[in-house]
Amino acid sequence: MLMKLTEDQYPSYFGTYIQLVPEGNIVDMLTQQKKETAEALRALTETEWYYRYAPEKWTIKEVIGHIIDTEQIMSYRLLCAARGDQSALPPFDEQLYGRNAQYENWEISDLIAQYETTRTSTLLLIKNLSEAAWSRCGSLYQQPISALALAHIIAGHERHHWNVLHERYEV
């Protein structure tokens, strides 16, 4: 699947994430990202999982939980768009989700399993989409957003947070 993503397929807000995704087959990229992330998560020490670089910032556990929450929401939005659902897609408040998820209380192994399960679910959803499904758009913030853009947002959002983890958490 090598469809070209164009700026009219997503709200400009998401450009920050989409720009982090290199051109190529998005299914292959998401598959490779799953492997690399799972390996990186398993390499973290228990102390690293609880590290936060400033008092009000998330721990690594919370960052990974946020990545999972966001992927689940974007994957649902992708499903809606791919199926031609024109209903307004719901927004989400990442801070609310983060507070109420209580990822600090999750077992590390469960967090890793949830990440892998979420990504596997996303991959199973997208790997057999038709070309028409990839280009279908839903409506988010009263703007069109394509299934293809949402797949790129999933990959770019995760890459964004790994960049933050490398820069500020030194992992």
Tab-separated table of N, CA and C in Angstrom:
chain	number	residue	atom	x	y	z
A	1	MET	N	0.847	-1.170	0.000
A	1	MET	CA	0.000	0.000	0.000
A	1	MET	C	0.895	1.237	0.000
A	2	LEU	N	0.990	1.873	-1.140
A	2	LEU	CA	1.872	3.033	-1.284
A	2	LEU	C	1.106	4.263	-1.756
A	3	MET	N	-0.074	4.489	-1.217
A	3	MET	CA	-0.850	5.670	-1.585
A	3	MET	C	-0.159	6.920	-1.055
A	4	LYS	N	-0.320	7.989	-1.776
A	4	LYS	CA	0.288	9.267	-1.396
A	4	LYS	C	-0.664	10.046	-0.498
A	5	LEU	N	-0.180	10.461	0.644
A	5	LEU	CA	-0.949	11.267	1.587
A	5	LEU	C	-0.782	12.731	1.218
A	6	THR	N	-1.883	13.460	1.143
A	6	THR	CA	-1.848	14.882	0.819
A	6	THR	C	-2.424	15.692	1.973
A	7	GLU	N	-2.038	16.951	2.057
A	7	GLU	CA	-2.427	17.807	3.177
A	7	GLU	C	-3.924	18.051	3.278
A	8	ASP	N	-4.663	17.828	2.210
A	8	ASP	CA	-6.118	18.021	2.279
A	8	ASP	C	-6.831	16.824	2.905
A	9	GLN	N	-6.075	15.807	3.311
A	9	GLN	CA	-6.659	14.608	3.913
A	9	GLN	C	-6.667	14.637	5.444
A	10	TYR	N	-6.248	15.752	6.039
A	10	TYR	CA	-6.205	15.808	7.506
A	10	TYR	C	-6.164	17.256	7.984
A	11	PRO	N	-6.665	17.487	9.205
A	11	PRO	CA	-6.536	18.826	9.796
A	11	PRO	C	-5.050	19.155	10.001
A	12	SER	N	-4.677	20.396	9.772
A	12	SER	CA	-3.267	20.799	9.837
A	12	SER	C	-2.635	20.510	11.201
A	13	TYR	N	-3.454	20.465	12.244
A	13	TYR	CA	-2.969	20.161	13.595
A	13	TYR	C	-2.125	18.884	13.614
A	14	PHE	N	-2.494	17.907	12.793
A	14	PHE	CA	-1.815	16.614	12.805
A	14	PHE	C	-0.557	16.575	11.953
A	15	GLY	N	-0.257	17.676	11.265
A	15	GLY	CA	0.930	17.711	10.420
A	15	GLY	C	2.218	17.433	11.171
A	16	THR	N	2.288	17.851	12.417
A	16	THR	CA	3.479	17.616	13.243
A	16	THR	C	3.802	16.124	13.331
A	17	TYR	N	2.770	15.309	13.503
A	17	TYR	CA	2.979	13.855	13.596
A	17	TYR	C	3.239	13.242	12.229
A	18	ILE	N	2.464	13.653	11.241
A	18	ILE	CA	2.567	13.071	9.908
A	18	ILE	C	3.945	13.338	9.308
A	19	GLN	N	4.521	14.497	9.582
A	19	GLN	CA	5.848	14.832	9.053
A	19	GLN	C	6.938	13.915	9.595
A	20	LEU	N	6.689	13.246	10.693
A	20	LEU	CA	7.673	12.340	11.282
A	20	LEU	C	7.692	10.963	10.626
A	21	VAL	N	6.742	10.713	9.737
A	21	VAL	CA	6.617	9.399	9.102
A	21	VAL	C	7.246	9.450	7.711
A	22	PRO	N	8.256	8.623	7.470
A	22	PRO	CA	8.873	8.624	6.142
A	22	PRO	C	7.919	8.037	5.102
A	23	GLU	N	8.156	8.384	3.849
A	23	GLU	CA	7.352	7.808	2.774
A	23	GLU	C	7.599	6.315	2.711
A	24	GLY	N	6.585	5.594	2.299
A	24	GLY	CA	6.700	4.148	2.175
A	24	GLY	C	5.400	3.479	2.549
A	25	ASN	N	5.455	2.190	2.683
A	25	ASN	CA	4.288	1.380	3.003
A	25	ASN	C	3.958	1.536	4.486
A	26	ILE	N	2.819	2.152	4.796
A	26	ILE	CA	2.454	2.440	6.185
A	26	ILE	C	2.221	1.162	6.993
A	27	VAL	N	1.715	0.117	6.373
A	27	VAL	CA	1.518	-1.148	7.092
A	27	VAL	C	2.869	-1.710	7.518
A	28	ASP	N	3.836	-1.697	6.611
A	28	ASP	CA	5.180	-2.174	6.954
A	28	ASP	C	5.804	-1.322	8.050
A	29	MET	N	5.610	-0.004	7.967
A	29	MET	CA	6.178	0.889	8.993
A	29	MET	C	5.583	0.607	10.364
A	30	LEU	N	4.264	0.451	10.426
A	30	LEU	CA	3.612	0.181	11.709
A	30	LEU	C	4.038	-1.184	12.265
A	31	THR	N	4.234	-2.148	11.393
A	31	THR	CA	4.696	-3.475	11.814
A	31	THR	C	6.099	-3.384	12.400
A	32	GLN	N	6.998	-2.677	11.706
A	32	GLN	CA	8.374	-2.504	12.193
A	32	GLN	C	8.392	-1.708	13.490
A	33	GLN	N	7.562	-0.682	13.568
A	33	GLN	CA	7.498	0.136	14.777
A	33	GLN	C	7.056	-0.705	15.971
A	34	LYS	N	6.114	-1.599	15.764
A	34	LYS	CA	5.659	-2.481	16.851
A	34	LYS	C	6.821	-3.313	17.391
A	35	LYS	N	7.588	-3.890	16.485
A	35	LYS	CA	8.727	-4.726	16.896
A	35	LYS	C	9.751	-3.909	17.675
A	36	GLU	N	10.119	-2.743	17.136
A	36	GLU	CA	11.130	-1.907	17.778
A	36	GLU	C	10.660	-1.389	19.134
A	37	THR	N	9.403	-0.982	19.217
A	37	THR	CA	8.880	-0.462	20.479
A	37	THR	C	8.805	-1.550	21.535
A	38	ALA	N	8.313	-2.718	21.168
A	38	ALA	CA	8.231	-3.812	22.139
A	38	ALA	C	9.618	-4.161	22.677
A	39	GLU	N	10.611	-4.187	21.805
A	39	GLU	CA	11.984	-4.463	22.248
A	39	GLU	C	12.478	-3.370	23.192
A	40	ALA	N	12.222	-2.122	22.846
A	40	ALA	CA	12.663	-1.001	23.685
A	40	ALA	C	11.967	-1.028	25.048
A	41	LEU	N	10.702	-1.353	25.062
A	41	LEU	CA	9.975	-1.406	26.336
A	41	LEU	C	10.512	-2.519	27.233
A	42	ARG	N	10.804	-3.654	26.648
A	42	ARG	CA	11.337	-4.777	27.436
A	42	ARG	C	12.741	-4.480	27.973
A	43	ALA	N	13.444	-3.561	27.338
A	43	ALA	CA	14.808	-3.216	27.761
A	43	ALA	C	14.839	-2.206	28.906
A	44	LEU	N	13.702	-1.548	29.173
A	44	LEU	CA	13.667	-0.561	30.257
A	44	LEU	C	13.786	-1.236	31.619
A	45	THR	N	14.496	-0.577	32.522
A	45	THR	CA	14.557	-1.072	33.893
A	45	THR	C	13.292	-0.624	34.625
A	46	GLU	N	13.004	-1.248	35.734
A	46	GLU	CA	11.814	-0.857	36.502
A	46	GLU	C	11.921	0.603	36.942
A	47	THR	N	13.110	1.028	37.325
A	47	THR	CA	13.313	2.418	37.730
A	47	THR	C	12.992	3.368	36.584
A	48	GLU	N	13.414	3.030	35.372
A	48	GLU	CA	13.150	3.883	34.218
A	48	GLU	C	11.647	4.039	33.960
A	49	TRP	N	10.888	3.014	34.153
A	49	TRP	CA	9.443	3.070	33.920
A	49	TRP	C	8.774	4.150	34.784
A	50	TYR	N	9.334	4.431	35.949
A	50	TYR	CA	8.730	5.391	36.891
A	50	TYR	C	9.378	6.778	36.834
A	51	TYR	N	10.329	6.959	35.925
A	51	TYR	CA	11.036	8.230	35.825
A	51	TYR	C	10.142	9.285	35.180
A	52	ARG	N	10.223	10.502	35.712
A	52	ARG	CA	9.620	11.681	35.076
A	52	ARG	C	10.665	12.782	35.129
A	53	TYR	N	10.784	13.534	34.065
A	53	TYR	CA	11.857	14.534	33.987
A	53	TYR	C	11.527	15.834	34.706
A	54	ALA	N	10.273	16.012	35.095
A	54	ALA	CA	9.851	17.170	35.893
A	54	ALA	C	8.643	16.735	36.716
A	55	PRO	N	8.414	17.377	37.868
A	55	PRO	CA	7.346	16.913	38.767
A	55	PRO	C	5.967	16.784	38.124
A	56	GLU	N	5.600	17.686	37.233
A	56	GLU	CA	4.251	17.657	36.664
A	56	GLU	C	4.163	16.825	35.378
A	57	LYS	N	5.261	16.259	34.931
A	57	LYS	CA	5.287	15.487	33.683
A	57	LYS	C	4.976	14.018	33.929
A	58	TRP	N	4.549	13.341	32.871
A	58	TRP	CA	4.202	11.931	32.963
A	58	TRP	C	5.446	11.065	33.183
A	59	THR	N	5.243	9.936	33.837
A	59	THR	CA	6.288	8.915	33.902
A	59	THR	C	6.313	8.199	32.548
A	60	ILE	N	7.338	7.397	32.357
A	60	ILE	CA	7.396	6.616	31.118
A	60	ILE	C	6.181	5.692	31.030
A	61	LYS	N	5.757	5.126	32.141
A	61	LYS	CA	4.545	4.289	32.131
A	61	LYS	C	3.356	5.083	31.596
A	62	GLU	N	3.230	6.314	32.042
A	62	GLU	CA	2.105	7.140	31.607
A	62	GLU	C	2.235	7.554	30.141
A	63	VAL	N	3.449	7.798	29.688
A	63	VAL	CA	3.659	8.126	28.276
A	63	VAL	C	3.242	6.944	27.405
A	64	ILE	N	3.665	5.748	27.765
A	64	ILE	CA	3.297	4.562	26.994
A	64	ILE	C	1.789	4.344	27.053
A	65	GLY	N	1.189	4.558	28.206
A	65	GLY	CA	-0.267	4.468	28.316
A	65	GLY	C	-0.958	5.462	27.397
A	66	HIS	N	-0.421	6.672	27.326
A	66	HIS	CA	-0.970	7.698	26.436
A	66	HIS	C	-0.851	7.273	24.972
A	67	ILE	N	0.280	6.689	24.607
A	67	ILE	CA	0.452	6.194	23.237
A	67	ILE	C	-0.616	5.144	22.932
A	68	ILE	N	-0.864	4.251	23.872
A	68	ILE	CA	-1.879	3.209	23.690
A	68	ILE	C	-3.262	3.825	23.547
A	69	ASP	N	-3.629	4.719	24.469
A	69	ASP	CA	-4.945	5.368	24.398
A	69	ASP	C	-5.134	6.059	23.052
A	70	THR	N	-4.125	6.791	22.632
A	70	THR	CA	-4.220	7.542	21.382
A	70	THR	C	-4.359	6.601	20.200
A	71	GLU	N	-3.600	5.521	20.184
A	71	GLU	CA	-3.713	4.577	19.070
A	71	GLU	C	-5.103	3.952	19.027
A	72	GLN	N	-5.646	3.608	20.185
A	72	GLN	CA	-6.989	3.017	20.190
A	72	GLN	C	-8.016	4.001	19.628
A	73	ILE	N	-7.902	5.246	19.994
A	73	ILE	CA	-8.843	6.259	19.511
A	73	ILE	C	-8.637	6.513	18.021
A	74	MET	N	-7.396	6.653	17.596
A	74	MET	CA	-7.128	6.891	16.177
A	74	MET	C	-7.529	5.686	15.333
A	75	SER	N	-7.354	4.497	15.867
A	75	SER	CA	-7.749	3.293	15.147
A	75	SER	C	-9.272	3.235	14.989
A	76	TYR	N	-9.997	3.622	16.019
A	76	TYR	CA	-11.460	3.700	15.908
A	76	TYR	C	-11.851	4.733	14.848
A	77	ARG	N	-11.197	5.877	14.881
A	77	ARG	CA	-11.474	6.912	13.884
A	77	ARG	C	-11.153	6.394	12.481
A	78	LEU	N	-10.053	5.658	12.347
A	78	LEU	CA	-9.666	5.070	11.069
A	78	LEU	C	-10.747	4.103	10.588
A	79	LEU	N	-11.253	3.274	11.475
A	79	LEU	CA	-12.334	2.341	11.136
A	79	LEU	C	-13.545	3.107	10.612
A	80	CYS	N	-13.930	4.145	11.320
A	80	CYS	CA	-15.088	4.949	10.897
A	80	CYS	C	-14.869	5.540	9.508
A	81	ALA	N	-13.713	6.140	9.296
A	81	ALA	CA	-13.424	6.751	7.997
A	81	ALA	C	-13.403	5.697	6.895
A	82	ALA	N	-12.710	4.586	7.135
A	82	ALA	CA	-12.583	3.538	6.115
A	82	ALA	C	-13.935	2.953	5.733
A	83	ARG	N	-14.853	2.905	6.664
A	83	ARG	CA	-16.178	2.347	6.401
A	83	ARG	C	-17.156	3.378	5.843
A	84	GLY	N	-16.708	4.620	5.710
A	84	GLY	CA	-17.550	5.646	5.117
A	84	GLY	C	-18.492	6.333	6.084
A	85	ASP	N	-18.254	6.177	7.371
A	85	ASP	CA	-19.096	6.827	8.385
A	85	ASP	C	-18.836	8.328	8.355
A	86	GLN	N	-19.861	9.093	8.103
A	86	GLN	CA	-19.728	10.545	8.003
A	86	GLN	C	-20.080	11.259	9.306
A	87	SER	N	-20.369	10.510	10.358
A	87	SER	CA	-20.665	11.132	11.654
A	87	SER	C	-19.435	11.877	12.150
A	88	ALA	N	-19.669	12.944	12.889
A	88	ALA	CA	-18.550	13.684	13.478
A	88	ALA	C	-17.820	12.772	14.461
A	89	LEU	N	-16.518	12.653	14.271
A	89	LEU	CA	-15.711	11.815	15.161
A	89	LEU	C	-15.479	12.552	16.476
A	90	PRO	N	-15.531	11.836	17.588
A	90	PRO	CA	-15.404	12.513	18.879
A	90	PRO	C	-13.976	12.963	19.170
A	91	PRO	N	-13.837	14.106	19.841
A	91	PRO	CA	-12.519	14.534	20.313
A	91	PRO	C	-12.140	13.709	21.545
A	92	PHE	N	-10.917	13.881	22.016
A	92	PHE	CA	-10.582	13.287	23.311
A	92	PHE	C	-9.590	14.175	24.046
A	93	ASP	N	-9.707	14.147	25.366
A	93	ASP	CA	-8.872	14.948	26.251
A	93	ASP	C	-7.797	14.030	26.823
A	94	GLU	N	-6.574	14.161	26.315
A	94	GLU	CA	-5.490	13.272	26.733
A	94	GLU	C	-5.188	13.361	28.224
A	95	GLN	N	-5.358	14.526	28.813
A	95	GLN	CA	-5.101	14.668	30.250
A	95	GLN	C	-6.149	13.907	31.064
A	96	LEU	N	-7.396	14.006	30.670
A	96	LEU	CA	-8.474	13.274	31.336
A	96	LEU	C	-8.244	11.771	31.234
A	97	TYR	N	-7.930	11.311	30.039
A	97	TYR	CA	-7.673	9.883	29.849
A	97	TYR	C	-6.484	9.438	30.705
A	98	GLY	N	-5.423	10.240	30.701
A	98	GLY	CA	-4.234	9.900	31.467
A	98	GLY	C	-4.516	9.791	32.957
A	99	ARG	N	-5.261	10.763	33.486
A	99	ARG	CA	-5.600	10.729	34.923
A	99	ARG	C	-6.453	9.518	35.270
A	100	ASN	N	-7.428	9.241	34.445
A	100	ASN	CA	-8.388	8.190	34.773
A	100	ASN	C	-7.910	6.782	34.439
A	101	ALA	N	-6.895	6.657	33.617
A	101	ALA	CA	-6.366	5.327	33.276
A	101	ALA	C	-5.552	4.736	34.416
A	102	GLN	N	-4.932	5.580	35.201
A	102	GLN	CA	-4.078	5.156	36.323
A	102	GLN	C	-3.002	4.159	35.876
A	103	TYR	N	-2.306	4.518	34.818
A	103	TYR	CA	-1.260	3.639	34.302
A	103	TYR	C	-0.150	3.379	35.312
A	104	GLU	N	-0.002	4.250	36.286
A	104	GLU	CA	1.002	4.021	37.335
A	104	GLU	C	0.749	2.717	38.082
A	105	ASN	N	-0.505	2.293	38.133
A	105	ASN	CA	-0.864	1.082	38.873
A	105	ASN	C	-0.809	-0.185	38.018
A	106	TRP	N	-0.573	-0.039	36.735
A	106	TRP	CA	-0.525	-1.203	35.845
A	106	TRP	C	0.786	-1.970	36.033
A	107	GLU	N	0.709	-3.268	35.905
A	107	GLU	CA	1.923	-4.082	35.839
A	107	GLU	C	2.632	-3.744	34.524
A	108	ILE	N	3.943	-3.683	34.564
A	108	ILE	CA	4.714	-3.366	33.369
A	108	ILE	C	4.409	-4.379	32.258
A	109	SER	N	4.347	-5.647	32.609
A	109	SER	CA	4.068	-6.675	31.600
A	109	SER	C	2.698	-6.474	30.960
A	110	ASP	N	1.724	-6.007	31.736
A	110	ASP	CA	0.393	-5.742	31.178
A	110	ASP	C	0.421	-4.547	30.235
A	111	LEU	N	1.213	-3.547	30.565
A	111	LEU	CA	1.319	-2.371	29.703
A	111	LEU	C	1.950	-2.743	28.358
A	112	ILE	N	2.997	-3.550	28.409
A	112	ILE	CA	3.637	-4.015	27.169
A	112	ILE	C	2.654	-4.858	26.359
A	113	ALA	N	1.948	-5.757	27.028
A	113	ALA	CA	0.964	-6.604	26.333
A	113	ALA	C	-0.148	-5.758	25.715
A	114	GLN	N	-0.588	-4.726	26.435
A	114	GLN	CA	-1.641	-3.853	25.900
A	114	GLN	C	-1.137	-3.095	24.671
A	115	TYR	N	0.098	-2.628	24.721
A	115	TYR	CA	0.676	-1.964	23.548
A	115	TYR	C	0.673	-2.926	22.348
A	116	GLU	N	1.203	-4.125	22.546
A	116	GLU	CA	1.310	-5.084	21.444
A	116	GLU	C	-0.069	-5.492	20.920
A	117	THR	N	-1.015	-5.686	21.817
A	117	THR	CA	-2.368	-6.067	21.408
A	117	THR	C	-3.035	-4.941	20.627
A	118	THR	N	-2.866	-3.721	21.092
A	118	THR	CA	-3.446	-2.567	20.402
A	118	THR	C	-2.869	-2.446	18.999
A	119	ARG	N	-1.552	-2.553	18.878
A	119	ARG	CA	-0.927	-2.428	17.556
A	119	ARG	C	-1.333	-3.593	16.661
A	120	THR	N	-1.401	-4.789	17.212
A	120	THR	CA	-1.844	-5.935	16.411
A	120	THR	C	-3.252	-5.706	15.893
A	121	SER	N	-4.121	-5.194	16.730
A	121	SER	CA	-5.487	-4.894	16.320
A	121	SER	C	-5.507	-3.855	15.204
A	122	THR	N	-4.704	-2.813	15.334
A	122	THR	CA	-4.613	-1.792	14.288
A	122	THR	C	-4.142	-2.413	12.979
A	123	LEU	N	-3.117	-3.236	13.055
A	123	LEU	CA	-2.575	-3.860	11.847
A	123	LEU	C	-3.590	-4.783	11.188
A	124	LEU	N	-4.332	-5.538	11.987
A	124	LEU	CA	-5.349	-6.414	11.406
A	124	LEU	C	-6.458	-5.611	10.740
A	125	LEU	N	-6.764	-4.449	11.282
A	125	LEU	CA	-7.759	-3.577	10.674
A	125	LEU	C	-7.284	-3.059	9.317
A	126	ILE	N	-6.040	-2.601	9.248
A	126	ILE	CA	-5.606	-1.875	8.056
A	126	ILE	C	-4.997	-2.728	6.950
A	127	LYS	N	-4.509	-3.897	7.272
A	127	LYS	CA	-3.732	-4.610	6.254
A	127	LYS	C	-4.542	-5.071	5.047
A	128	ASN	N	-5.849	-5.148	5.171
A	128	ASN	CA	-6.662	-5.577	4.038
A	128	ASN	C	-7.619	-4.497	3.536
A	129	LEU	N	-7.357	-3.249	3.905
A	129	LEU	CA	-8.210	-2.174	3.404
A	129	LEU	C	-8.027	-2.011	1.895
A	130	SER	N	-9.115	-1.730	1.213
A	130	SER	CA	-9.045	-1.459	-0.216
A	130	SER	C	-8.501	-0.049	-0.438
A	131	GLU	N	-8.098	0.235	-1.661
A	131	GLU	CA	-7.632	1.579	-1.986
A	131	GLU	C	-8.729	2.603	-1.722
A	132	ALA	N	-9.956	2.234	-2.022
A	132	ALA	CA	-11.082	3.150	-1.780
A	132	ALA	C	-11.238	3.425	-0.290
A	133	ALA	N	-11.080	2.404	0.538
A	133	ALA	CA	-11.224	2.586	1.988
A	133	ALA	C	-10.143	3.506	2.536
A	134	TRP	N	-8.911	3.367	2.035
A	134	TRP	CA	-7.809	4.205	2.503
A	134	TRP	C	-8.075	5.683	2.240
A	135	SER	N	-8.740	5.977	1.145
A	135	SER	CA	-8.939	7.382	0.785
A	135	SER	C	-10.251	7.960	1.320
A	136	ARG	N	-11.100	7.125	1.911
A	136	ARG	CA	-12.337	7.657	2.490
A	136	ARG	C	-12.012	8.542	3.688
A	137	CYS	N	-12.866	9.546	3.884
A	137	CYS	CA	-12.647	10.500	4.968
A	137	CYS	C	-13.811	10.500	5.947
A	138	GLY	N	-13.465	10.657	7.191
A	138	GLY	CA	-14.429	10.964	8.230
A	138	GLY	C	-14.353	12.458	8.504
A	139	SER	N	-15.044	12.885	9.537
A	139	SER	CA	-15.057	14.301	9.888
A	139	SER	C	-14.566	14.470	11.320
A	140	LEU	N	-13.487	15.223	11.472
A	140	LEU	CA	-12.915	15.483	12.794
A	140	LEU	C	-12.696	16.985	12.919
A	141	TYR	N	-13.267	17.579	13.963
A	141	TYR	CA	-13.182	19.027	14.154
A	141	TYR	C	-13.721	19.768	12.921
A	142	GLN	N	-14.763	19.201	12.331
A	142	GLN	CA	-15.441	19.751	11.152
A	142	GLN	C	-14.510	19.845	9.942
A	143	GLN	N	-13.531	18.959	9.897
A	143	GLN	CA	-12.604	18.894	8.772
A	143	GLN	C	-12.466	17.441	8.342
A	144	PRO	N	-12.186	17.202	7.072
A	144	PRO	CA	-12.011	15.815	6.626
A	144	PRO	C	-10.718	15.216	7.170
A	145	ILE	N	-10.787	13.908	7.434
A	145	ILE	CA	-9.585	13.166	7.824
A	145	ILE	C	-9.701	11.772	7.231
A	146	SER	N	-8.697	11.377	6.462
A	146	SER	CA	-8.756	10.100	5.750
A	146	SER	C	-8.221	8.959	6.611
A	147	ALA	N	-8.620	7.750	6.222
A	147	ALA	CA	-8.091	6.557	6.882
A	147	ALA	C	-6.572	6.519	6.752
A	148	LEU	N	-6.066	6.894	5.582
A	148	LEU	CA	-4.620	6.911	5.368
A	148	LEU	C	-3.935	7.897	6.308
A	149	ALA	N	-4.512	9.073	6.467
A	149	ALA	CA	-3.937	10.063	7.384
A	149	ALA	C	-3.933	9.529	8.807
A	150	LEU	N	-4.992	8.875	9.204
A	150	LEU	CA	-5.070	8.354	10.579
A	150	LEU	C	-4.004	7.293	10.832
A	151	ALA	N	-3.722	6.453	9.860
A	151	ALA	CA	-2.640	5.466	10.019
A	151	ALA	C	-1.298	6.176	10.189
A	152	HIS	N	-1.086	7.229	9.421
A	152	HIS	CA	0.146	8.006	9.555
A	152	HIS	C	0.214	8.723	10.908
A	153	ILE	N	-0.909	9.202	11.380
A	153	ILE	CA	-0.942	9.866	12.689
A	153	ILE	C	-0.564	8.882	13.790
A	154	ILE	N	-1.052	7.654	13.699
A	154	ILE	CA	-0.697	6.629	14.694
A	154	ILE	C	0.817	6.449	14.733
A	155	ALA	N	1.419	6.268	13.568
A	155	ALA	CA	2.878	6.068	13.508
A	155	ALA	C	3.632	7.315	13.956
A	156	GLY	N	3.210	8.478	13.497
A	156	GLY	CA	3.903	9.714	13.832
A	156	GLY	C	3.752	10.114	15.281
A	157	HIS	N	2.582	9.875	15.853
A	157	HIS	CA	2.360	10.200	17.259
A	157	HIS	C	3.301	9.373	18.138
A	158	GLU	N	3.391	8.084	17.840
A	158	GLU	CA	4.303	7.243	18.614
A	158	GLU	C	5.744	7.695	18.434
A	159	ARG	N	6.132	7.991	17.206
A	159	ARG	CA	7.501	8.453	16.950
A	159	ARG	C	7.778	9.754	17.704
A	160	HIS	N	6.806	10.666	17.711
A	160	HIS	CA	6.942	11.924	18.458
A	160	HIS	C	7.261	11.640	19.925
A	161	HIS	N	6.509	10.740	20.531
A	161	HIS	CA	6.738	10.469	21.951
A	161	HIS	C	8.041	9.729	22.202
A	162	TRP	N	8.479	8.900	21.273
A	162	TRP	CA	9.798	8.283	21.433
A	162	TRP	C	10.893	9.334	21.314
A	163	ASN	N	10.697	10.323	20.463
A	163	ASN	CA	11.669	11.424	20.402
A	163	ASN	C	11.741	12.141	21.741
A	164	VAL	N	10.596	12.383	22.359
A	164	VAL	CA	10.562	13.019	23.685
A	164	VAL	C	11.231	12.115	24.714
A	165	LEU	N	10.949	10.817	24.653
A	165	LEU	CA	11.568	9.890	25.608
A	165	LEU	C	13.089	9.895	25.456
A	166	HIS	N	13.586	9.959	24.243
A	166	HIS	CA	15.034	9.992	24.021
A	166	HIS	C	15.639	11.313	24.501
A	167	GLU	N	14.967	12.417	24.225
A	167	GLU	CA	15.510	13.735	24.551
A	167	GLU	C	15.394	14.087	26.036
A	168	ARG	N	14.249	13.813	26.623
A	168	ARG	CA	13.999	14.290	27.985
A	168	ARG	C	14.084	13.197	29.056
A	169	TYR	N	13.876	11.971	28.655
A	169	TYR	CA	13.920	10.868	29.613
A	169	TYR	C	15.220	10.080	29.487
A	170	GLU	N	15.945	10.358	28.413
A	170	GLU	CA	17.240	9.724	28.143
A	170	GLU	C	17.158	8.214	28.094
A	171	VAL	N	16.133	7.698	27.428
A	171	VAL	CA	16.026	6.239	27.232
A	171	VAL	C	16.313	5.900	25.789
